[in-house]
CSV table of C-alpha atoms and ligand atoms in Angstrom, one decimal:
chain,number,residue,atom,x,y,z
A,1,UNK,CA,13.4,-5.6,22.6
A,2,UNK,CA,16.1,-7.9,22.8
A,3,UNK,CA,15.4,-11.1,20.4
A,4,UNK,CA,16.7,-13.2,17.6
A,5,UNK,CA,15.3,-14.0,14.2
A,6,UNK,CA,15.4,-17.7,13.1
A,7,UNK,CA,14.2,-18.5,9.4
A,8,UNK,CA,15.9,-19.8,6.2
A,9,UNK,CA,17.5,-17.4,3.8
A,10,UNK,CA,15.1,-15.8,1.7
A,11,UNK,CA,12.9,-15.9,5.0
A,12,UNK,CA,12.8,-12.2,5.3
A,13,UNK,CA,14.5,-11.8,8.0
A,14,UNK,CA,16.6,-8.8,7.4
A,15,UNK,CA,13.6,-6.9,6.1
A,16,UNK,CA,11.6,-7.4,9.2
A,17,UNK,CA,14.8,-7.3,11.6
A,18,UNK,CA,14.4,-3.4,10.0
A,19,UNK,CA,11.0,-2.8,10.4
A,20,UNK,CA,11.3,-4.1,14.0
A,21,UNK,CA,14.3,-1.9,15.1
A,22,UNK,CA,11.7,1.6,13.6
A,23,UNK,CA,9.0,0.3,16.5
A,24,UNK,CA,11.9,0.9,20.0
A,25,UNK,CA,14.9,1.8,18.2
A,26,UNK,CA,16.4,-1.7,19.1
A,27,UNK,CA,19.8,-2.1,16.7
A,28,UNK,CA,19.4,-4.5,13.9
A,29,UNK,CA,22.8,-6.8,14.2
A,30,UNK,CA,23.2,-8.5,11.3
A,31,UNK,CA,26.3,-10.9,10.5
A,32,UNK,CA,25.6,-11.3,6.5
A,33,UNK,CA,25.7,-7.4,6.7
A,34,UNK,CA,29.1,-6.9,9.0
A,35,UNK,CA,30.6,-9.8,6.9
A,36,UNK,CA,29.5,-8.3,3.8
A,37,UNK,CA,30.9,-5.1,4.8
A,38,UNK,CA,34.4,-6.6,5.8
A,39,UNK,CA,34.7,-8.3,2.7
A,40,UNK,CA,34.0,-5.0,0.7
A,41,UNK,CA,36.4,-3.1,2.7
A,42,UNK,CA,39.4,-5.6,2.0
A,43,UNK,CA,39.8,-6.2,5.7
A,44,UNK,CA,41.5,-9.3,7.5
A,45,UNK,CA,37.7,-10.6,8.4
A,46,UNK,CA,37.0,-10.3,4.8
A,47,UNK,CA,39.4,-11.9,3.3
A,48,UNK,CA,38.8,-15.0,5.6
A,49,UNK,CA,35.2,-14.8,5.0
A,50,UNK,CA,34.7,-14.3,1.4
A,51,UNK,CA,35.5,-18.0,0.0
A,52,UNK,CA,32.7,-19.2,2.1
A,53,UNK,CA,30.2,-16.6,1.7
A,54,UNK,CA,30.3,-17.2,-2.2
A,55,UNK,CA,29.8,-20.9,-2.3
A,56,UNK,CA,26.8,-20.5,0.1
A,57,UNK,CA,28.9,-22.0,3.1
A,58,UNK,CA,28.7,-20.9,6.8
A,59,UNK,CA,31.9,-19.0,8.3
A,60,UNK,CA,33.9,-20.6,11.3
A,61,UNK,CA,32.0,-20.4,14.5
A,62,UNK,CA,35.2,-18.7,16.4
A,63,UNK,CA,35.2,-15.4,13.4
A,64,UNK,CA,31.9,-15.1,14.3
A,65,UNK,CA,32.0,-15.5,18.0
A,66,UNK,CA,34.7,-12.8,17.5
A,67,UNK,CA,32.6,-10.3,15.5
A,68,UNK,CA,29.6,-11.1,18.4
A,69,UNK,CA,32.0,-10.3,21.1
A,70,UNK,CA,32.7,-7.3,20.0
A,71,UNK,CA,29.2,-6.0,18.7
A,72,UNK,CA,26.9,-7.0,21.4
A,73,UNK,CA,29.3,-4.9,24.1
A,74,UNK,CA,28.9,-1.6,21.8
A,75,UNK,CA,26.9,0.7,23.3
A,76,UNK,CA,23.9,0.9,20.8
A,77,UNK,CA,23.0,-2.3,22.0
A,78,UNK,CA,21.9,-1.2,25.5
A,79,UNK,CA,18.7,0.5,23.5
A,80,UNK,CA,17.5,-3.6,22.8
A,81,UNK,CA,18.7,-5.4,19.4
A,82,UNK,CA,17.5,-7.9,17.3
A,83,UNK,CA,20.0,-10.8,16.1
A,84,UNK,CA,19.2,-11.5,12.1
A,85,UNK,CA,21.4,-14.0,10.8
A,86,UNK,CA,22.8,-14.9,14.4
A,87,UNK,CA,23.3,-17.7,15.9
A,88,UNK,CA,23.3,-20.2,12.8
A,89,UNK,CA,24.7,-23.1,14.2
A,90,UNK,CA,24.1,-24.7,17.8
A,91,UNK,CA,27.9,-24.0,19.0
A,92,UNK,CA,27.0,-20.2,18.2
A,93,UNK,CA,23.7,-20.2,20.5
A,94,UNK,CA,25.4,-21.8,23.1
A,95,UNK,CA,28.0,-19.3,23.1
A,96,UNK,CA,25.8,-16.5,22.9
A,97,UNK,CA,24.2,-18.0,25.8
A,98,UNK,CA,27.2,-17.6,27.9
A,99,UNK,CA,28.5,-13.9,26.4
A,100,UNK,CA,24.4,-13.2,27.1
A,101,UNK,CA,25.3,-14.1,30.5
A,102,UNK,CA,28.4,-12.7,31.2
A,103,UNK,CA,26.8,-9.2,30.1
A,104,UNK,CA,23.9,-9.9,32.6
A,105,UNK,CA,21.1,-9.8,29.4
A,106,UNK,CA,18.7,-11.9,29.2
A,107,UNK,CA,16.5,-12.5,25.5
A,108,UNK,CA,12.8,-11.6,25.1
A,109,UNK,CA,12.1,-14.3,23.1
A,110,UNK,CA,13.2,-15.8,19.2
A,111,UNK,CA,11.1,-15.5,16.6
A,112,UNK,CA,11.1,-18.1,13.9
A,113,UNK,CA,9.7,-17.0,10.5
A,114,UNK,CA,8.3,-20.0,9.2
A,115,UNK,CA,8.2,-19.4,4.8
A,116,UNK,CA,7.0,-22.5,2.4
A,117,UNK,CA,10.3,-24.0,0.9
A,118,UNK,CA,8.8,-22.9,-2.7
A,119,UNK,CA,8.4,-19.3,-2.1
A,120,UNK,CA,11.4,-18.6,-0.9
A,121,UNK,CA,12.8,-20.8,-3.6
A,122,UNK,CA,11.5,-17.8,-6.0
A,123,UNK,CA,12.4,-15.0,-3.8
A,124,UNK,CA,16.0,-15.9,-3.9
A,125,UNK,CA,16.3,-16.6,-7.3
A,126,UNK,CA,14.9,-13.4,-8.4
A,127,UNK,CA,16.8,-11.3,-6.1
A,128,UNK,CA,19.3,-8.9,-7.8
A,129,UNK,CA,21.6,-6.8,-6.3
A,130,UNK,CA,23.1,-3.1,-7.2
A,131,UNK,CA,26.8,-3.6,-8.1
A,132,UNK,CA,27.9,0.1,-6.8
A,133,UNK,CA,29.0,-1.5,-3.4
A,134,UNK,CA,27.9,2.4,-1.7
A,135,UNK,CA,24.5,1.7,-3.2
A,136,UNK,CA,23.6,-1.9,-2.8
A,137,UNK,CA,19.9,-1.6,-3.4
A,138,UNK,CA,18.1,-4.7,-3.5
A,139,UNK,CA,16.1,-5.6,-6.8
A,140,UNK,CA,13.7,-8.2,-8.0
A,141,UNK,CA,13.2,-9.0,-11.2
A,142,UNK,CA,9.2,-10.1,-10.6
A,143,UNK,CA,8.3,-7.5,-8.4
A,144,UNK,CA,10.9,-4.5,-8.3
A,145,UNK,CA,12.7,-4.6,-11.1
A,146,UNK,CA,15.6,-2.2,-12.2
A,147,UNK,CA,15.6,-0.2,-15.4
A,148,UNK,CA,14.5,-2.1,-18.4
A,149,UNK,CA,18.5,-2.3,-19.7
A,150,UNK,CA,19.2,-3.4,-16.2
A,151,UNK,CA,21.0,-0.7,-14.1
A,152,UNK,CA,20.0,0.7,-10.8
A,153,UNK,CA,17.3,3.3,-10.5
A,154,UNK,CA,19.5,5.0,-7.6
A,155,UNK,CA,22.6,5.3,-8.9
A,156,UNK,CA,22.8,4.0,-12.2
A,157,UNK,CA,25.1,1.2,-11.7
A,158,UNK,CA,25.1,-2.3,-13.3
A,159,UNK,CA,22.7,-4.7,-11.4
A,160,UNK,CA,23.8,-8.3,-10.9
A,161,UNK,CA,23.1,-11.7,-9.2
A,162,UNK,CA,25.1,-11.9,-6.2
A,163,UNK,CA,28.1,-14.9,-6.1
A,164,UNK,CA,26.0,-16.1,-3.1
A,165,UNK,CA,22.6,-16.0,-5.3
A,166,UNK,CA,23.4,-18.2,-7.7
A,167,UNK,CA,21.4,-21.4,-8.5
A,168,UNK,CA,24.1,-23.4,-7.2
A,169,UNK,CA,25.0,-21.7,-3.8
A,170,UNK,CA,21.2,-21.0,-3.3
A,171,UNK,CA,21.3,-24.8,-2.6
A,172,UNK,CA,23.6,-24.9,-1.4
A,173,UNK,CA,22.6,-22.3,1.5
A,174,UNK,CA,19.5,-24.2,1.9
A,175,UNK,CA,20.6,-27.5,2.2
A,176,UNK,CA,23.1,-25.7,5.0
A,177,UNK,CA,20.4,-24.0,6.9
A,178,UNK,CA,18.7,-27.3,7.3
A,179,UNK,CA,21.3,-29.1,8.6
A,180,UNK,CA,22.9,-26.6,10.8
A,181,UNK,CA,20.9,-24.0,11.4
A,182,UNK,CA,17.0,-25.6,11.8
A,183,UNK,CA,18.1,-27.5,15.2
A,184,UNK,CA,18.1,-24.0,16.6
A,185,UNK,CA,14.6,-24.2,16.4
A,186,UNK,CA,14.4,-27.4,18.7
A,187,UNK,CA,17.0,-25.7,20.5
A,188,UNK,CA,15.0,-22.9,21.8
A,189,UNK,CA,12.0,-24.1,22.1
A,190,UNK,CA,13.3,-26.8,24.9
A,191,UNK,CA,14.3,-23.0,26.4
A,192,UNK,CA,10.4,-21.7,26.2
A,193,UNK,CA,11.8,-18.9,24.8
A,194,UNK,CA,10.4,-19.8,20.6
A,195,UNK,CA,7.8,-18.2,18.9
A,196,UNK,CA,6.5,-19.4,15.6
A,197,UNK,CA,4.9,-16.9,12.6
A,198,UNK,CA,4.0,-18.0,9.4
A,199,UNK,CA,5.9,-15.2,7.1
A,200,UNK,CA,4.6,-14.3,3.8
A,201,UNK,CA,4.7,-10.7,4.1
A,202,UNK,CA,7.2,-8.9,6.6
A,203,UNK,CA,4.6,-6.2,7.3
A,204,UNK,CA,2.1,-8.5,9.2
A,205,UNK,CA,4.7,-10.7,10.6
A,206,UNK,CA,5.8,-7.3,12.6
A,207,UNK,CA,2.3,-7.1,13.2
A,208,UNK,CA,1.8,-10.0,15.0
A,209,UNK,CA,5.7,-9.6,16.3
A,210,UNK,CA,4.2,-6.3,18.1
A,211,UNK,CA,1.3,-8.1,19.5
A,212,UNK,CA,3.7,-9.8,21.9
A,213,UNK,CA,2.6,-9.4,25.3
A,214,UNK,CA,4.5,-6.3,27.2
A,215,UNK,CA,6.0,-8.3,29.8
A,216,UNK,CA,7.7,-10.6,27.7
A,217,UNK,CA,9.1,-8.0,25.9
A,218,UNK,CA,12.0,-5.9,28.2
A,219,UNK,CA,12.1,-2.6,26.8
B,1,AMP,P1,23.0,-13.6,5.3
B,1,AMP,O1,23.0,-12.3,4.7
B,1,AMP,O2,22.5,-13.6,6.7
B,1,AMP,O3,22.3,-14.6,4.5
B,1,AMP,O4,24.5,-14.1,5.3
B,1,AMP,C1,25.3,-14.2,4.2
B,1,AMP,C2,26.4,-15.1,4.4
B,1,AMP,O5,27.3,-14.7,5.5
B,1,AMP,C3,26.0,-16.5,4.8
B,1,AMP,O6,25.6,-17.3,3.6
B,1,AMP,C4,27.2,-17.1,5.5
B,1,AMP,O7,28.2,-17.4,4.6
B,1,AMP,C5,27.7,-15.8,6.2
B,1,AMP,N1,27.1,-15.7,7.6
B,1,AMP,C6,26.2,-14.8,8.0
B,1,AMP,N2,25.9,-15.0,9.3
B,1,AMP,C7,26.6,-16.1,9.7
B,1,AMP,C8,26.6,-16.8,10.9
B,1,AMP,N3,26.0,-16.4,12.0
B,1,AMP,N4,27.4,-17.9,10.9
B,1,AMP,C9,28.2,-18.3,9.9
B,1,AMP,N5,28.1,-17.7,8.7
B,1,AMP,C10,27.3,-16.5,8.6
């Protein structure tokens, strides 16, 4: 399948991005992931992208364009991917448009995960990450929490609240994604190519993702 994911952060996007790529083997292509990656590695991307990242800002449409440029032409990409965290803003979709083009792909279809402002309010600020930047398991303190004295039940490192996941850039993050990042949804829809699921749980979202008619669907 070839599609993008549109929701807020929090929406669950990353964990049904996964779940998607187990049905075809599509890639998951995630920009908060290469970004985070970058940043942990010290490289040139990194260091550009980091002050952003931690106040809950967006990075420069052109770094981005750069990373996508680079990704989509890889060749695991040829199996079918599915864009979580990409595009964010309307200049990104409309260059992804033309680098779709230029490549001679055309989408599925983008899938907007629709998740009540309050929920994902709590998800986010319960999050907790590992600190061991090998390990980076994912916590929450309500429903998957780490040890009692706070350390990771994989690897036994500290686990914290993310710069980006504090109160402040949580806000922050939201009151970004609504002002940049929810026109998309106009955006595509004026393209026929939207679909809308109400996400509470990633497992039936894929459910009803799956239930997608064949021929939309390209591989
Ligand atoms: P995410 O894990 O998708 O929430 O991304 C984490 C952070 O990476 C975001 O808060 C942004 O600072 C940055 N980021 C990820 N994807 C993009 C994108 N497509 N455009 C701009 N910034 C991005």
């Amino acid at each position: 399948m070839k599609i993008v994911l549109l929701g807020a952060p929090g929406a669950g996007k990353g964990t049904v991005a996964k779940l998607l790529s187990e049905i075809d083997s599509s890639v998951q292509v995630s920009t908060g992931d290469i970004l985070r990656a970058a940043v942990k590695d010290g490289t040139d991307l990194g260091k550009k992208a980091k002050a952003y990242m931690d106040a809950g800002d967006l990075v420069p449409d052109s770094l981005i364009m750069e990373i996508m440029e680079v990704r989509l032409r890889e060749d695991d990409c040829g199996r079918g991917f599915i864009l979580d965290g990409f595009p964010r803003t309307i200049p990104q979709a409309e260059a992804l448009e033309g680098l779709l083009d230029r490549l001679g792909i055309a989408l599925d279809f983008v899938a907007n995960l629709e998740v009540p402002r309050d929920v994902i309010l709590d998800r986010l600020t319960t999050r907790r990450t590992c600190s061991n930047p090998e390990c980076q398991e994912i916590y929450n303190i309500k429903s998957n929490p780490p040890t009692p004295d706070g350390m990771c039940k994989k690897c036994g490192s500290p686990v914290i609240q993310r710069d980006d996941e504090t109160e402040e850039a949580i806000l922050n993050r939201l009151e970004t994604y609504n002002e940049k990042t929810a026109p998309l949804i106009g955006f595509y829809e004026g393209k026929g190519l939207l679909r809308n699921f109400v996400s509470l749980s990633s497992k039936d979202t894929v459910g009803e993702i799956k239930k997608t008619p064949r021929e939309v669907l390209s591989s």
